[in-house]
Amino acid sequence: MEGILTLHDFMLYTKSVTYIIVVGALLGLAGFFWFLNERDEDPDENPPAEH
Amino acid sequence: MSSQAVRADRGIITPFNVIAGIIVIMGMVLTAWRFAGGLGAVTNLDNHYPWGLWIGLDLMAGVALAAGGFVTSAAVHVFGMKKYSSAVRPAILTGFLGYALVVIALHYDVGRPWRLPYPFIMSQGTTSLLFEVAACVALYLTVLFLEFSPAAMEWLGLKRARLIVVRLMLLLTIFGVVLSTLHQSSLGALFLIAPGKLHPLWYSSYLPVFFFVSAVVAGLSMVIFESSITARYFADKMDETHKQQKTTVAFGFAKAAAFTLAGYFFAKVIGIAVDNNWHYLATGYGAWFLVELLGFVALPAFLFAIGAREQRLGLVKFTAGWSVFGIILNRLNVSLIAFNYHLPASERYFPSWQEIGTSIFLITLGLIAFKFIVTRMPILYSHPDYPDEH
Amino acid sequence: MALTRRKFLGWLGAGAAATTAAAVKPAVAASNKHFEGHPDSNAVLHDLVACVGCRRCEAACNKVNDLPEPDQPFADLTVLETKRRTTEKAYTVVNRYDGLRPSGQPVFAKKQCNHCLEPGCASACFVKAFTKTPEGPVVYNPKVCVGCRYCMVACPFEIPAYEYQKAFDPEVVKCTMCHPRIMEGKLPGCVSVCPTEALVFGKRKDLLNTARQRIARRPDLYVDHIYGENEMGGTSWLYISDVPFEKAGMRMDLGITPAPALTAGALAAVPMIAALWPVLLGGVYLMSTRRDKEAHQEKEDALKSAREQEQAAAKAALKKASEDAAKAQQKAVEKAVKDALAQAEKKREEEQKAKQQAQEAGQSPDGQGQESEEES
Ligand code: SF4
Ligand code: SF4
Ligand code: SF4
C-alpha cells in the first residue's frame, strides 16, 4: 500500500486480488450448491407436499 | 401452548388486545406530541444525525423486510413455481402493510409531511436518489395494493373488479419486481453521496447491489418467519393447500436464502477487496463488521443449508428469524452505527424513548391490521368461490 | 481506392459506436463530459495564519441574518473552549486549536458553508431546494423544502442545520454567502468586519492566485495546499494554513470527486433496470410457461402412447384369446369326434365280442354263461 501511488497501480493490485477472490467465490458457491442439494436429490423428485 | 390460551378466550380482553391497546394509546399520545411539538420535542436527532431510528429502522429495515412480496410473487407468477402459490398472498399482504407503515413513518420523520407530494408535483429533484426512492415507493405501494386487492374483493364479493385485477397479475408482478429492484438498491445508493461519513467497510460503490441482494434474503426469510407465526396463531384459518405447502415453502425458501446469502457473502468480501480496505478489519469497527459478516451472513447461510439438507423445520425457522435480525442490523449499521464513525462518542446518536415508542406503535399498527385482514379475508385459504386460481 | 478505405473505416467506426452503445456503462454520468462551473463566480479566501479569533465575523453574521441572540455574547471568548459546528442559530463558528504552532499561539479556523462548486446538498435534494448561483453562493429555497434532511446527510462539511424545535415550518439553514448583499454589491457580512486579512472576498480565479502568492511568499510558513481548490470537486470558500488542515478541523480524506459524480453510476443504472428487467422477466415467464406447456404436452403424449400401447396389447391379447379359444374348440371337437368314433368302435367291438360269447355260451351254457354275466 505504501508503494501504490497511481490509480493504475492501485487498480492493478486490487483487481488482481479481486480476480483471485472471484475464483474462490465460484468454487465456494459451487461447493455450497452441491452441499445444499446433494442430500435430497432423490426425495425432491417427488416432494410429498406437491401431490 | 400459549397459542391455545390466546385462542381459548375469544372475548375482547385477550392478552394481544390489551397489550396492543396500551401501545396504541401510547402511540397516539406520542403522535400528538410529535406533531404539536416538532421533531425536537420527541427525537434525539441533531445536526450531525439528521436521520435516526425512524429512517434506519422504519424506512431502511422496513422496506427490506417487506421484500417478501416481490420475491414470492415473482417466484410463482413469473418463474412458474406453482408449489409456492399459497405463500403469495400472505407475502403480498405483509409487503403491502410494510410499505404502508413506511409511508406513515415518513410522515412522522420529515419536517413538513404535507409537502411529501412536492417532489412530484412542485419541483422535481431528479438528481437525487431520494427522488427515485420516493417515486418507486409510491408506485410500488400502489402495485402492492392492487396485488392484494383480489383478496379484499373476494371478501367483499366484487367479482368483476376482481377478475380485472387477476388478469393483470403478471403485469403487476413484473412491474413490482422492477420497482423493487430499483428502490431496494437505491436505498443503499442514498449513502453513496456520503463517503466521508459512512465507515469505509460499509461504504462501497456496490452499496446498491448489497442492499438489493440482502433485501432478497430478507424477503425470503420473512416469508418463512411469518409463515411459522401464522401457522402458530392462525392455524384455524389455513386450508389444506396452505398446510401442505407450508413445509415445501419453508425448505424451498431456505435453500434459496442460503444460496443468496452465500453470494452476498462473497459480494461483501469483494467489496472490501476492490477498495483495498483490509486493514480496517483489524480495528474496532472491523471487528463489528466481521460480527455482521460472519455471524449474520455466513452463519445463517450455513444454518439454512443444514436445515434444508436435513429437513429440520425448527432450524430453518430459527435461522429465518436470525437472518431477518441480521438484515435489520445491517441497515442500522449503514444508517446509524457506522454512520458518522469519525465523531467522538459524546456526539453520537442514540434514539429517544419516544422514537423507540413510535416505532413500536407503528409495528403494532401493522400487526393489528394483519390480524384484522387474516381473520377476515382469504389470505391463508382459497376462497370457496374462487378455488385454485393462484 | 482511398474513398473505399474511408468508407470502410466509417463503417468500422459506426460498428464500434454501436457496440459501445449496446454495452451498459453505468459508471459514466455523461460519457466524457467535463464542466467548469460558473465563470467569474465569487469566493472567499480564509487565511488561518491571519485569523486572530476575535469572533467579529460571527457577530456580523448574526446581525446581517437577523439570527437570535446567542447564549453568550460574541465578545466572550470562553466559547472557544469547546469545538462547535454550525447550527440553526449560528451560520458560522470560529474554533480554536491549541498546541499546533511552535510559538504556542493558538490556531483559529472559521467554519461555514463552503459553497461547493458542485454542491452535495443540491445534488441530494429531491425538490431542488438548493441552487448554485452564478455569483457563487449556494442558496436555499424554503418554499419547496419537505424537510427530509437528506441534504444534511449529503453535505461532506457537515454544514446545514435544521430547525428541529419548530413544529410547523422548520427549515434547513446555512450560510448564504450573503447572497442578498452580494447582489447589492456589498461584501458578505463576515468579510466586511474582519480586522485582518483573514477573510478576503473576490473572484474565485483571482483568490486562487492570491492564495498561491501568499504561499509562495512564505513557503517556510504555509502548508503547500489550498483547501477547497479541489476538495469535493472544489469549493467557493478557500483556505490556506500554516498548520496541517486536518489538525484545524478540516478533513483531508474527503477526496476530490464532486458529489454528483458519486451517485451518477447508481442513477445511470435506473433506466437500464427499468428497460431490461421487464424484458428479462418477461422472457423467463414465457420460457417457464412454455416449459410448463411442453411438460404438459409430453405428459399428454406419454399418456396417449401408453393408452395406445395398452389398447394394442389388449387387442393382441383378445386375438390370441379368441385364437386360443378357436383352437381349443377345434381340438375339443376333434377330440369329441375321436372319442365318439373310438367309443363307437369300442361299442361295436364289444357287441361283436358279446355275440361271439353268446355263440360260445350256446355251446356250453353252464359254466361259461355264468362267467359272461360277471364280466358285463
Ligand atoms: S458545504 Fe455543504 S451545504 Fe455548503 S454547498 Fe457544500 S454541500 Fe452544500
Ligand atoms: S431537507 Fe429540504 S432542502 Fe434538504 S434535501 Fe430535504 S427537501 Fe431538500
Ligand atoms: S457569508 Fe454571510 S452568511 Fe455566510 S458566514 Fe459570512 S456573514 Fe454569515
Short mmCIF file of N, CA and C in Angstrom, two decimals, chain B residues 143-227:
data_model
loop_
_atom_site.label_atom_id
_atom_site.label_comp_id
_atom_site.label_asym_id
_atom_site.label_seq_id
_atom_site.Cartn_x
_atom_site.Cartn_y
_atom_site.Cartn_z
N VAL B 143 -48.92 -0.69 -6.51
CA VAL B 143 -48.88 -2.03 -7.10
C VAL B 143 -49.24 -3.09 -6.05
N LEU B 144 -48.66 -2.95 -4.87
CA LEU B 144 -48.95 -3.92 -3.81
C LEU B 144 -50.42 -3.88 -3.43
N PHE B 145 -50.97 -2.68 -3.40
CA PHE B 145 -52.39 -2.58 -3.08
C PHE B 145 -53.21 -3.34 -4.11
N LEU B 146 -52.86 -3.16 -5.38
CA LEU B 146 -53.61 -3.86 -6.43
C LEU B 146 -53.40 -5.37 -6.34
N GLU B 147 -52.16 -5.77 -6.06
CA GLU B 147 -51.89 -7.21 -5.96
C GLU B 147 -52.65 -7.83 -4.79
N PHE B 148 -52.82 -7.02 -3.76
CA PHE B 148 -53.52 -7.51 -2.57
C PHE B 148 -55.04 -7.48 -2.77
N SER B 149 -55.51 -6.55 -3.61
CA SER B 149 -56.95 -6.27 -3.69
C SER B 149 -57.85 -7.48 -4.01
N PRO B 150 -57.40 -8.46 -4.81
CA PRO B 150 -58.31 -9.58 -5.06
C PRO B 150 -58.81 -10.24 -3.77
N ALA B 151 -57.93 -10.34 -2.79
CA ALA B 151 -58.36 -10.96 -1.52
C ALA B 151 -59.49 -10.15 -0.90
N ALA B 152 -59.31 -8.82 -0.90
CA ALA B 152 -60.35 -7.96 -0.33
C ALA B 152 -61.62 -8.05 -1.17
N MET B 153 -61.47 -8.14 -2.48
CA MET B 153 -62.65 -8.17 -3.35
C MET B 153 -63.41 -9.49 -3.21
N GLU B 154 -62.65 -10.57 -2.98
CA GLU B 154 -63.32 -11.85 -2.74
C GLU B 154 -64.14 -11.77 -1.46
N TRP B 155 -63.55 -11.08 -0.48
CA TRP B 155 -64.23 -10.92 0.80
C TRP B 155 -65.48 -10.09 0.63
N LEU B 156 -65.36 -9.03 -0.20
CA LEU B 156 -66.49 -8.13 -0.39
C LEU B 156 -67.44 -8.60 -1.48
N GLY B 157 -67.00 -9.62 -2.24
CA GLY B 157 -67.86 -10.16 -3.28
C GLY B 157 -67.88 -9.34 -4.57
N LEU B 158 -66.80 -8.62 -4.84
CA LEU B 158 -66.74 -7.82 -6.07
C LEU B 158 -66.12 -8.66 -7.18
N LYS B 159 -66.95 -9.49 -7.81
CA LYS B 159 -66.40 -10.48 -8.73
C LYS B 159 -65.77 -9.86 -9.97
N ARG B 160 -66.46 -8.87 -10.54
CA ARG B 160 -65.98 -8.38 -11.82
C ARG B 160 -64.66 -7.62 -11.65
N ALA B 161 -64.62 -6.74 -10.64
CA ALA B 161 -63.39 -5.97 -10.41
C ALA B 161 -62.23 -6.92 -10.14
N ARG B 162 -62.54 -7.99 -9.39
CA ARG B 162 -61.51 -8.95 -9.06
C ARG B 162 -60.92 -9.60 -10.31
N LEU B 163 -61.81 -9.92 -11.22
CA LEU B 163 -61.36 -10.60 -12.44
C LEU B 163 -60.39 -9.72 -13.22
N ILE B 164 -60.69 -8.41 -13.26
CA ILE B 164 -59.81 -7.48 -13.98
C ILE B 164 -58.41 -7.51 -13.36
N VAL B 165 -58.36 -7.42 -12.05
CA VAL B 165 -57.06 -7.38 -11.38
C VAL B 165 -56.32 -8.71 -11.57
N VAL B 166 -57.06 -9.81 -11.46
CA VAL B 166 -56.41 -11.11 -11.60
C VAL B 166 -55.79 -11.26 -12.98
N ARG B 167 -56.48 -10.71 -13.98
CA ARG B 167 -55.92 -10.78 -15.33
C ARG B 167 -54.64 -9.96 -15.46
N LEU B 168 -54.53 -8.91 -14.63
CA LEU B 168 -53.36 -8.04 -14.71
C LEU B 168 -52.19 -8.53 -13.86
N MET B 169 -52.39 -9.68 -13.18
CA MET B 169 -51.44 -10.09 -12.17
C MET B 169 -50.00 -10.20 -12.69
N LEU B 170 -49.82 -10.79 -13.86
CA LEU B 170 -48.46 -10.96 -14.37
C LEU B 170 -47.80 -9.60 -14.58
N LEU B 171 -48.57 -8.68 -15.17
CA LEU B 171 -48.06 -7.34 -15.43
C LEU B 171 -47.68 -6.66 -14.12
N LEU B 172 -48.57 -6.76 -13.15
CA LEU B 172 -48.32 -6.15 -11.84
C LEU B 172 -47.08 -6.74 -11.20
N THR B 173 -46.95 -8.06 -11.33
CA THR B 173 -45.80 -8.71 -10.72
C THR B 173 -44.49 -8.22 -11.32
N ILE B 174 -44.44 -8.18 -12.63
CA ILE B 174 -43.20 -7.73 -13.29
C ILE B 174 -42.91 -6.28 -12.93
N PHE B 175 -43.94 -5.46 -12.96
CA PHE B 175 -43.79 -4.06 -12.58
C PHE B 175 -43.27 -3.97 -11.14
N GLY B 176 -43.84 -4.80 -10.29
CA GLY B 176 -43.42 -4.81 -8.88
C GLY B 176 -41.96 -5.20 -8.73
N VAL B 177 -41.51 -6.17 -9.51
CA VAL B 177 -40.11 -6.59 -9.41
C VAL B 177 -39.20 -5.46 -9.88
N VAL B 178 -39.57 -4.81 -10.96
CA VAL B 178 -38.75 -3.70 -11.46
C VAL B 178 -38.66 -2.60 -10.40
N LEU B 179 -39.81 -2.21 -9.87
CA LEU B 179 -39.82 -1.13 -8.87
C LEU B 179 -39.04 -1.53 -7.63
N SER B 180 -39.19 -2.79 -7.21
CA SER B 180 -38.48 -3.23 -6.01
C SER B 180 -36.98 -3.22 -6.24
N THR B 181 -36.56 -3.75 -7.38
CA THR B 181 -35.13 -3.73 -7.69
C THR B 181 -34.61 -2.31 -7.59
N LEU B 182 -35.35 -1.40 -8.18
CA LEU B 182 -34.89 -0.01 -8.21
C LEU B 182 -34.79 0.59 -6.82
N HIS B 183 -35.88 0.51 -6.04
CA HIS B 183 -35.79 1.27 -4.79
C HIS B 183 -35.05 0.52 -3.70
N GLN B 184 -35.09 -0.82 -3.73
CA GLN B 184 -34.28 -1.53 -2.73
C GLN B 184 -32.81 -1.16 -2.91
N SER B 185 -32.35 -1.13 -4.16
CA SER B 185 -30.95 -0.79 -4.36
C SER B 185 -30.72 0.70 -4.11
N SER B 186 -31.69 1.52 -4.47
CA SER B 186 -31.48 2.96 -4.29
C SER B 186 -31.40 3.36 -2.83
N LEU B 187 -32.03 2.58 -1.96
CA LEU B 187 -31.91 2.89 -0.54
C LEU B 187 -30.45 2.80 -0.12
N GLY B 188 -29.73 1.82 -0.67
CA GLY B 188 -28.31 1.74 -0.39
C GLY B 188 -27.57 2.87 -1.08
N ALA B 189 -28.00 3.17 -2.31
CA ALA B 189 -27.33 4.21 -3.08
C ALA B 189 -27.49 5.59 -2.45
N LEU B 190 -28.46 5.76 -1.56
CA LEU B 190 -28.62 7.05 -0.87
C LEU B 190 -27.32 7.45 -0.19
N PHE B 191 -26.58 6.45 0.29
CA PHE B 191 -25.39 6.74 1.08
C PHE B 191 -24.14 6.92 0.22
N LEU B 192 -24.29 6.69 -1.09
CA LEU B 192 -23.13 6.86 -1.96
C LEU B 192 -22.61 8.28 -1.93
N ILE B 193 -23.49 9.23 -1.62
CA ILE B 193 -23.09 10.63 -1.65
C ILE B 193 -22.31 11.03 -0.41
N ALA B 194 -22.23 10.12 0.57
CA ALA B 194 -21.57 10.48 1.82
C ALA B 194 -20.37 9.59 2.14
N PRO B 195 -19.37 9.53 1.25
CA PRO B 195 -18.22 8.66 1.53
C PRO B 195 -17.45 9.10 2.77
N GLY B 196 -17.56 10.38 3.11
CA GLY B 196 -16.81 10.86 4.26
C GLY B 196 -17.46 10.50 5.58
N LYS B 197 -18.72 10.07 5.55
CA LYS B 197 -19.43 9.85 6.80
C LYS B 197 -19.65 8.38 7.13
N LEU B 198 -19.79 7.57 6.11
CA LEU B 198 -20.03 6.15 6.35
C LEU B 198 -18.69 5.42 6.39
N HIS B 199 -18.52 4.58 7.38
CA HIS B 199 -17.25 3.88 7.54
C HIS B 199 -16.88 3.11 6.27
N PRO B 200 -15.59 3.18 5.88
CA PRO B 200 -15.17 2.56 4.62
C PRO B 200 -15.56 1.08 4.49
N LEU B 201 -15.67 0.37 5.59
CA LEU B 201 -16.03 -1.05 5.47
C LEU B 201 -17.47 -1.20 5.00
N TRP B 202 -18.30 -0.23 5.29
CA TRP B 202 -19.69 -0.32 4.84
C TRP B 202 -19.93 0.47 3.56
N TYR B 203 -19.12 1.56 3.42
CA TYR B 203 -19.27 2.34 2.20
C TYR B 203 -18.62 1.58 1.05
N SER B 204 -19.35 1.46 -0.03
CA SER B 204 -18.82 0.79 -1.19
C SER B 204 -19.63 1.25 -2.38
N SER B 205 -18.99 1.29 -3.53
CA SER B 205 -19.78 1.65 -4.71
C SER B 205 -20.77 0.53 -5.04
N TYR B 206 -20.60 -0.61 -4.35
CA TYR B 206 -21.56 -1.71 -4.54
C TYR B 206 -22.76 -1.62 -3.60
N LEU B 207 -22.82 -0.56 -2.80
CA LEU B 207 -23.92 -0.45 -1.82
C LEU B 207 -25.30 -0.79 -2.41
N PRO B 208 -25.62 -0.25 -3.59
CA PRO B 208 -26.94 -0.59 -4.14
C PRO B 208 -27.11 -2.09 -4.35
N VAL B 209 -26.03 -2.75 -4.82
CA VAL B 209 -26.11 -4.20 -5.05
C VAL B 209 -26.29 -4.93 -3.73
N PHE B 210 -25.50 -4.51 -2.73
CA PHE B 210 -25.62 -5.16 -1.41
C PHE B 210 -27.04 -5.03 -0.89
N PHE B 211 -27.60 -3.85 -1.01
CA PHE B 211 -28.93 -3.63 -0.47
C PHE B 211 -29.95 -4.49 -1.20
N PHE B 212 -29.81 -4.59 -2.50
CA PHE B 212 -30.78 -5.38 -3.25
C PHE B 212 -30.69 -6.86 -2.88
N VAL B 213 -29.46 -7.37 -2.89
CA VAL B 213 -29.29 -8.80 -2.60
C VAL B 213 -29.76 -9.13 -1.19
N SER B 214 -29.38 -8.26 -0.24
CA SER B 214 -29.79 -8.56 1.14
C SER B 214 -31.30 -8.39 1.31
N ALA B 215 -31.90 -7.53 0.49
CA ALA B 215 -33.36 -7.41 0.56
C ALA B 215 -34.03 -8.70 0.10
N VAL B 216 -33.44 -9.36 -0.90
CA VAL B 216 -33.99 -10.64 -1.35
C VAL B 216 -33.91 -11.66 -0.20
N VAL B 217 -32.76 -11.67 0.47
CA VAL B 217 -32.61 -12.56 1.63
C VAL B 217 -33.66 -12.24 2.69
N ALA B 218 -33.80 -10.93 2.97
CA ALA B 218 -34.77 -10.52 3.98
C ALA B 218 -36.17 -10.96 3.58
N GLY B 219 -36.50 -10.80 2.31
CA GLY B 219 -37.82 -11.20 1.84
C GLY B 219 -38.06 -12.69 2.02
N LEU B 220 -37.08 -13.49 1.59
CA LEU B 220 -37.22 -14.94 1.71
C LEU B 220 -37.36 -15.35 3.18
N SER B 221 -36.49 -14.78 4.02
CA SER B 221 -36.52 -15.15 5.44
C SER B 221 -37.83 -14.72 6.07
N MET B 222 -38.31 -13.54 5.69
CA MET B 222 -39.55 -13.06 6.28
C MET B 222 -40.72 -13.98 5.94
N VAL B 223 -40.72 -14.51 4.72
CA VAL B 223 -41.81 -15.40 4.34
C VAL B 223 -41.81 -16.65 5.23
N ILE B 224 -40.62 -17.21 5.47
CA ILE B 224 -40.51 -18.38 6.34
C ILE B 224 -40.93 -18.03 7.76
N PHE B 225 -40.35 -16.93 8.24
CA PHE B 225 -40.59 -16.47 9.60
C PHE B 225 -42.08 -16.24 9.83
N GLU B 226 -42.66 -15.53 8.88
CA GLU B 226 -44.05 -15.14 9.02
C GLU B 226 -44.97 -16.36 8.92
N SER B 227 -44.60 -17.31 8.05
CA SER B 227 -45.49 -18.46 7.92
C SER B 227 -45.43 -19.32 9.19
#
